[in-house]
Short mmCIF file of C-alpha atoms in Angstrom, two decimals:
data_model
loop_
_atom_site.label_atom_id
_atom_site.label_comp_id
_atom_site.label_asym_id
_atom_site.label_seq_id
_atom_site.Cartn_x
_atom_site.Cartn_y
_atom_site.Cartn_z
CA UNK A 27 32.82 -3.92 -1.58
CA UNK A 28 31.95 -6.03 -4.52
CA UNK A 29 28.34 -5.33 -3.98
CA UNK A 30 28.87 -1.73 -3.98
CA UNK A 31 30.77 -2.02 -7.43
CA UNK A 32 28.09 -4.12 -8.92
CA UNK A 33 25.36 -1.68 -7.71
CA UNK A 34 27.32 1.30 -9.18
CA UNK A 35 27.37 -0.53 -12.56
CA UNK A 36 23.62 -1.08 -12.69
CA UNK A 37 22.92 2.63 -11.54
CA UNK A 38 25.09 3.73 -14.41
CA UNK A 39 22.97 1.63 -16.74
CA UNK A 40 19.99 3.02 -15.37
CA UNK A 41 21.14 6.52 -15.78
CA UNK A 42 22.12 5.86 -19.42
CA UNK A 43 18.72 4.09 -20.21
CA UNK A 44 17.04 7.32 -18.82
CA UNK A 45 18.98 9.72 -20.79
CA UNK A 46 18.51 7.83 -24.03
CA UNK A 47 14.70 7.38 -23.49
CA UNK A 48 12.09 9.38 -25.56
CA UNK A 49 9.88 9.76 -22.51
CA UNK A 50 9.81 8.56 -18.99
CA UNK A 51 6.73 7.83 -16.86
CA UNK A 52 7.29 7.88 -13.17
CA UNK A 53 4.72 7.10 -10.25
CA UNK A 54 5.50 10.23 -8.30
CA UNK A 55 6.86 13.65 -8.68
CA UNK A 56 9.62 12.71 -6.23
CA UNK A 57 11.38 11.02 -9.16
CA UNK A 58 11.63 14.16 -11.23
CA UNK A 59 14.54 15.86 -9.39
CA UNK A 60 16.63 12.66 -9.51
CA UNK A 61 16.05 12.19 -13.32
CA UNK A 62 16.89 15.91 -13.98
CA UNK A 63 20.07 15.39 -12.03
CA UNK A 64 20.76 12.45 -14.26
CA UNK A 65 20.64 14.57 -17.34
CA UNK A 66 17.12 13.90 -18.41
CA UNK A 67 15.22 16.83 -19.87
CA UNK A 68 12.31 17.87 -17.73
CA UNK A 69 10.00 17.87 -20.78
CA UNK A 70 10.43 14.14 -21.18
CA UNK A 71 9.31 13.23 -17.76
CA UNK A 72 5.71 12.42 -17.12
CA UNK A 73 3.94 11.52 -13.80
CA UNK A 74 1.15 9.03 -13.72
CA UNK A 75 0.43 7.69 -10.20
CA UNK A 76 -0.13 3.99 -9.73
CA UNK A 77 -3.59 2.76 -9.31
CA UNK A 78 -5.58 -0.30 -8.29
CA UNK A 79 -8.09 -2.25 -10.51
CA UNK A 80 -11.20 -0.66 -9.20
CA UNK A 81 -13.54 -2.91 -11.16
CA UNK A 82 -11.88 -5.94 -9.63
CA UNK A 83 -12.14 -4.66 -6.14
CA UNK A 84 -15.84 -3.85 -5.29
CA UNK A 85 -16.75 -2.81 -1.80
CA UNK A 86 -17.99 -5.86 0.21
CA UNK A 87 -19.81 -6.05 3.44
CA UNK A 88 -18.02 -6.86 6.62
CA UNK A 89 -19.98 -9.94 7.12
CA UNK A 90 -19.36 -11.77 3.99
CA UNK A 91 -19.02 -15.49 2.87
CA UNK A 92 -15.23 -15.44 3.40
CA UNK A 93 -15.32 -13.85 6.77
CA UNK A 94 -17.91 -16.47 7.97
CA UNK A 95 -15.76 -19.26 6.73
CA UNK A 96 -12.84 -18.03 8.76
CA UNK A 97 -15.06 -17.80 11.90
CA UNK A 98 -13.75 -14.34 12.72
CA UNK A 99 -14.80 -12.75 15.93
CA UNK A 100 -17.07 -9.69 16.44
CA UNK A 101 -14.77 -7.25 17.78
CA UNK A 102 -12.91 -4.51 15.90
CA UNK A 103 -11.00 -6.31 13.16
CA UNK A 104 -7.59 -5.09 11.82
CA UNK A 105 -6.49 -6.76 8.62
CA UNK A 106 -3.04 -6.79 7.09
CA UNK A 107 -2.86 -8.37 3.61
CA UNK A 108 0.13 -8.81 1.28
CA UNK A 109 3.92 -9.25 1.55
CA UNK A 110 5.38 -9.26 5.11
CA UNK A 111 9.14 -9.75 5.19
CA UNK A 112 11.42 -9.19 8.21
CA UNK A 113 12.32 -5.64 6.67
CA UNK A 114 8.78 -4.60 6.96
CA UNK A 115 9.20 -4.64 10.77
CA UNK A 116 6.52 -7.22 11.79
CA UNK A 117 7.27 -6.00 15.33
CA UNK A 118 4.74 -3.26 14.65
CA UNK A 119 2.02 -5.82 14.13
CA UNK A 120 3.10 -7.78 17.16
CA UNK A 121 2.77 -4.64 19.29
CA UNK A 122 -0.71 -3.94 17.83
CA UNK A 123 -1.84 -7.40 18.72
CA UNK A 124 -0.58 -7.12 22.40
CA UNK A 125 -2.48 -3.94 22.58
CA UNK A 126 -5.63 -5.34 21.26
CA UNK A 127 -5.23 -8.36 23.66
CA UNK A 128 -4.64 -6.39 26.71
CA UNK A 129 -7.66 -4.12 25.98
CA UNK A 130 -9.84 -6.87 24.74
CA UNK A 131 -10.42 -4.44 21.97
CA UNK A 132 -10.66 -6.70 18.97
CA UNK A 133 -8.27 -8.84 16.68
CA UNK A 134 -5.59 -8.66 14.05
CA UNK A 135 -5.73 -10.87 11.06
CA UNK A 136 -2.44 -11.22 8.99
CA UNK A 137 -2.91 -12.61 5.45
CA UNK A 138 0.57 -13.30 4.35
CA UNK A 139 3.33 -15.88 4.05
CA UNK A 140 7.12 -15.87 4.64
CA UNK A 141 9.74 -15.15 7.45
CA UNK A 142 7.91 -12.11 8.78
CA UNK A 143 4.72 -14.03 9.25
CA UNK A 144 6.58 -16.99 10.71
CA UNK A 145 8.33 -14.74 13.28
CA UNK A 146 5.05 -13.06 14.06
CA UNK A 147 3.36 -16.44 14.69
CA UNK A 148 6.16 -17.59 16.97
CA UNK A 149 6.15 -14.33 19.09
CA UNK A 150 2.36 -14.41 19.43
CA UNK A 151 2.36 -17.98 20.49
CA UNK A 152 5.02 -17.39 23.08
CA UNK A 153 3.12 -14.46 24.43
CA UNK A 154 -0.10 -16.47 24.19
CA UNK A 155 -1.98 -13.76 22.38
CA UNK A 156 -5.57 -14.52 21.42
CA UNK A 157 -6.00 -11.48 19.25
CA UNK A 158 -3.70 -12.48 16.39
CA UNK A 159 -4.52 -14.73 13.52
CA UNK A 160 -2.17 -15.61 10.63
CA UNK A 161 -3.53 -17.01 7.43
CA UNK A 162 -1.87 -17.99 4.19
CA UNK A 163 -2.30 -15.87 1.00
CA UNK A 164 -5.77 -16.28 -0.33
CA UNK A 165 -7.04 -16.47 -3.99
CA UNK A 166 -7.17 -13.11 -5.78
CA UNK A 167 -10.94 -13.52 -6.20
CA UNK A 168 -11.42 -13.60 -2.53
CA UNK A 169 -9.58 -10.33 -2.04
CA UNK A 170 -12.54 -8.09 -2.14
CA UNK A 171 -14.02 -10.16 0.78
CA UNK A 172 -10.72 -10.30 2.70
CA UNK A 173 -10.52 -6.57 2.61
CA UNK A 174 -14.09 -6.05 3.11
CA UNK A 175 -14.02 -8.12 6.33
CA UNK A 176 -11.97 -5.51 7.94
CA UNK A 177 -12.81 -2.51 10.23
CA UNK A 178 -9.30 -1.22 9.65
CA UNK A 179 -6.74 -2.08 7.01
CA UNK A 180 -3.01 -1.95 8.01
CA UNK A 181 -0.03 -1.38 5.82
CA UNK A 182 3.79 -1.15 6.70
CA UNK A 183 6.82 0.29 4.68
CA UNK A 184 10.36 0.39 5.78
CA UNK A 185 12.03 3.61 6.42
CA UNK A 186 14.62 3.14 3.61
CA UNK A 187 11.93 2.84 0.95
CA UNK A 188 11.54 6.57 1.33
CA UNK A 189 9.61 8.36 -1.40
CA UNK A 190 10.37 5.89 -4.16
CA UNK A 191 8.01 2.99 -3.31
CA UNK A 192 4.26 3.15 -3.25
CA UNK A 193 2.85 -0.10 -1.75
CA UNK A 194 0.15 -1.44 -4.08
CA UNK A 195 -1.76 -2.79 -1.16
CA UNK A 196 -2.54 0.71 0.17
CA UNK A 197 -4.24 1.46 -3.21
CA UNK A 198 -6.32 -1.82 -3.00
CA UNK A 199 -7.36 -0.90 0.48
CA UNK A 200 -8.64 2.50 -0.77
CA UNK A 201 -10.87 0.56 -3.06
CA UNK A 202 -12.11 -1.40 -0.31
CA UNK A 203 -13.67 1.64 1.39
CA UNK A 204 -12.11 1.03 4.74
CA UNK A 205 -10.03 3.25 6.96
CA UNK A 206 -6.25 2.80 6.56
CA UNK A 207 -3.68 2.66 9.32
CA UNK A 208 -0.22 3.17 7.89
CA UNK A 209 3.28 2.94 9.43
CA UNK A 210 5.26 4.51 6.42
CA UNK A 211 7.65 7.36 5.80
CA UNK A 212 5.46 10.50 5.87
CA UNK A 213 7.15 11.83 2.75
CA UNK A 214 5.97 8.64 0.93
CA UNK A 215 3.24 9.21 -1.73
CA UNK A 216 1.03 6.66 -0.02
CA UNK A 217 1.20 8.56 3.12
CA UNK A 218 0.43 11.79 1.47
CA UNK A 219 -2.58 10.28 -0.38
CA UNK A 220 -4.04 8.89 2.79
CA UNK A 221 -3.56 12.09 4.69
CA UNK A 222 -4.72 14.45 1.93
CA UNK A 223 -7.86 12.50 1.17
CA UNK A 224 -8.68 11.83 4.75
CA UNK A 225 -8.67 8.15 4.48
CA UNK A 226 -6.76 7.25 7.78
CA UNK A 227 -3.91 7.82 10.07
CA UNK A 228 -0.12 7.67 9.32
CA UNK A 229 2.85 7.30 11.71
CA UNK A 230 6.60 6.78 11.00
CA UNK A 231 7.68 3.23 10.60
CA UNK A 232 9.86 3.24 13.87
CA UNK A 233 6.98 4.78 15.91
CA UNK A 234 5.68 1.71 17.92
CA UNK A 235 3.97 3.84 20.44
CA UNK A 236 2.27 6.20 17.90
CA UNK A 237 1.19 3.30 15.83
CA UNK A 238 -0.51 1.62 18.73
CA UNK A 239 -2.04 5.09 19.88
CA UNK A 240 -3.43 5.50 16.24
CA UNK A 241 -4.95 2.02 16.30
CA UNK A 242 -6.56 2.75 19.63
CA UNK A 243 -8.00 5.95 18.19
CA UNK A 244 -9.59 3.83 15.47
CA UNK A 245 -10.99 1.34 17.90
CA UNK A 246 -12.56 3.97 20.00
CA UNK A 247 -14.27 5.85 17.15
CA UNK A 248 -16.63 4.02 14.83
CA UNK A 249 -17.63 7.39 13.41
CA UNK A 250 -14.01 8.15 12.52
CA UNK A 251 -13.65 4.77 10.89
CA UNK A 252 -16.70 5.39 8.74
CA UNK A 253 -15.51 8.88 7.84
CA UNK A 254 -12.16 7.44 6.74
CA UNK A 255 -13.65 4.64 4.80
CA UNK A 256 -15.90 6.83 2.80
CA UNK A 257 -13.01 9.08 1.97
CA UNK A 258 -10.93 6.11 0.89
CA UNK A 259 -13.54 4.84 -1.68
CA UNK A 260 -14.15 8.37 -2.84
CA UNK A 261 -10.53 8.84 -3.72
CA UNK A 262 -10.36 5.43 -5.56
CA UNK A 263 -13.49 6.14 -7.66
CA UNK A 264 -12.14 9.52 -8.59
CA UNK A 265 -8.52 8.64 -9.37
CA UNK A 266 -8.47 4.94 -10.56
CA UNK A 267 -10.60 5.33 -13.73
CA UNK A 268 -8.65 3.12 -16.19
CA UNK A 269 -10.03 4.96 -19.21
CA UNK A 270 -8.58 8.19 -17.96
CA UNK A 271 -5.27 6.46 -17.04
CA UNK A 272 -5.18 4.77 -20.49
CA UNK A 273 -5.70 8.05 -22.23
CA UNK A 274 -2.73 9.63 -20.32
CA UNK A 275 -0.42 6.74 -21.43
CA UNK A 276 -1.94 7.10 -25.08
CA UNK A 277 -1.08 10.80 -25.17
CA UNK A 278 2.43 10.15 -24.09
CA UNK A 279 2.90 7.31 -26.74
CA UNK A 280 1.27 9.36 -29.46
CA UNK A 281 3.60 12.35 -28.68
CA UNK A 282 6.59 10.07 -29.17
CA UNK A 283 5.49 7.86 -31.98
CA UNK A 284 7.65 9.53 -34.56
CA UNK A 285 10.74 8.80 -32.55
CA UNK A 286 9.98 5.25 -31.42
CA UNK A 287 9.48 3.61 -34.83
CA UNK A 288 7.64 3.86 -38.19
CA UNK A 289 4.15 4.68 -38.26
CA UNK A 290 1.76 1.79 -39.15
#
């Protein structure tokens, strides 16, 4: 009860701040209807999708120095990199590892830390899975090699995140030029991007069977993986141009400069 009251108080603050703003920049069109219901004029709402730092995430070969240091195997390699809490449903990754183990189809590399990873490692040890490896977070400068070492990049988003969360890891995955396997709400912007640009396969977060089936489809078709990977990089190159993104923000700021303070 107390938590609900506290939540309502901060929601009220959020609504007030939105109504008093000169302009609001949101990451997806899905925010627009909510803000309009809060009393924000539609003309003050601007959409600029999130992006990844393309220049910092060059494409890297699968066989790169980082991968060689990890002594990673030669089978089809699935990589999950980023936050993995229990709310992300690590059971999806456990089921994927079991499928890979049973089929002798490859391996799953999880680069993360926290309760979700600890649970996953315990379950894998109990099941004596050989296909799963967990590594701690890696230095940012190693990220291009980490992502480049993958044949398929994996991301998970809980169902209650809905349309309002766009996981940044997915945007980084697109830069890597690798196919993407997503277990996220299909109405989420990340899912829409992956489907519309043809960068991978998407299933609902609770669909364990569909998740493994999509992974198996990736394993069985190198041609499909190549097609998805090329589409991913093409999307990143055409949408993550920081000069264009900066121009969009500058246009919004200039349009509101007379209301946010004195001119210099």
